[in-house]
XYZ file of C-alpha atoms in Angstrom:
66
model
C 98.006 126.947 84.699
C 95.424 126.164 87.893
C 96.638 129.473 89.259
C 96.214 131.667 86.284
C 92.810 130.248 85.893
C 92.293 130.923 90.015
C 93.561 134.589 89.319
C 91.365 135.394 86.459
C 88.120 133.322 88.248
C 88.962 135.721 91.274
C 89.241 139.223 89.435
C 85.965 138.317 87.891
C 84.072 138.904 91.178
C 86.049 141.318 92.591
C 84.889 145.513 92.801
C 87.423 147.911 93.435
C 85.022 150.530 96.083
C 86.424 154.109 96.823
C 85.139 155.845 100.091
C 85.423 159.605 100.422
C 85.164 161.230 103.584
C 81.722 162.266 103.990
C 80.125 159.119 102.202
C 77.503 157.569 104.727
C 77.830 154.090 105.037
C 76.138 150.939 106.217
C 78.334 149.030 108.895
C 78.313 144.922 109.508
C 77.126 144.473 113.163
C 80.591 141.892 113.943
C 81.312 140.231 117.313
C 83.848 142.178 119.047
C 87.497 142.004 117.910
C 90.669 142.150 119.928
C 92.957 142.705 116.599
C 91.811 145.871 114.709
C 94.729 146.207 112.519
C 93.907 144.887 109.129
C 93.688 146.291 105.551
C 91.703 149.119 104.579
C 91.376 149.802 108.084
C 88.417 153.004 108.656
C 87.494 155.743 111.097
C 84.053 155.625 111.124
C 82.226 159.022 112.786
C 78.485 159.441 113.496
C 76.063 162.076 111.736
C 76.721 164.066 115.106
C 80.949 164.233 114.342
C 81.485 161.845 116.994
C 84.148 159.342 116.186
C 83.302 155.468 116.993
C 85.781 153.922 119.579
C 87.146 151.383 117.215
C 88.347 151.178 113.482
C 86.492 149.275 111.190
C 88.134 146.811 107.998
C 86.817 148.542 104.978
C 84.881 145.003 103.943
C 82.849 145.042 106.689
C 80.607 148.321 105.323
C 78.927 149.236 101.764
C 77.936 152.840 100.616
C 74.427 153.865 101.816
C 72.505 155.889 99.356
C 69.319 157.921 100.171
């Protein structure tokens, strides 16, 4: 019963967000990471089609609208 009541307090506050290639997005400034495997792991590339060294974890940036 505690984890039914867990599940549905957690799907409450969760967003399902879709990236399409293109988007521009705003990226968390994190302390450097060893690991980069993770889920909803991103290639990020610059205005200029330059691709950033590393990929980033999909939680760690939002859309950016203009």
């Amino acid at each position: 019963m505690y984890q039914k009541q867990m599940i549905r307090a957690y799907n409450k506050k969760v967003r399902p967000r879709e990236f399409h290639e293109g988007d521009l997005v705003l990226k968390k400034i994190l302390p450097i990471q060893k690991d980069f495997r993770g889920k909803g792991a991103m290639i990020l590339t610059e205005t200029d089609d330059k691709n950033l060294p590393n990929p980033v974890n999909s939680d760690s940036i939002k859309k950016y609208f203009t």
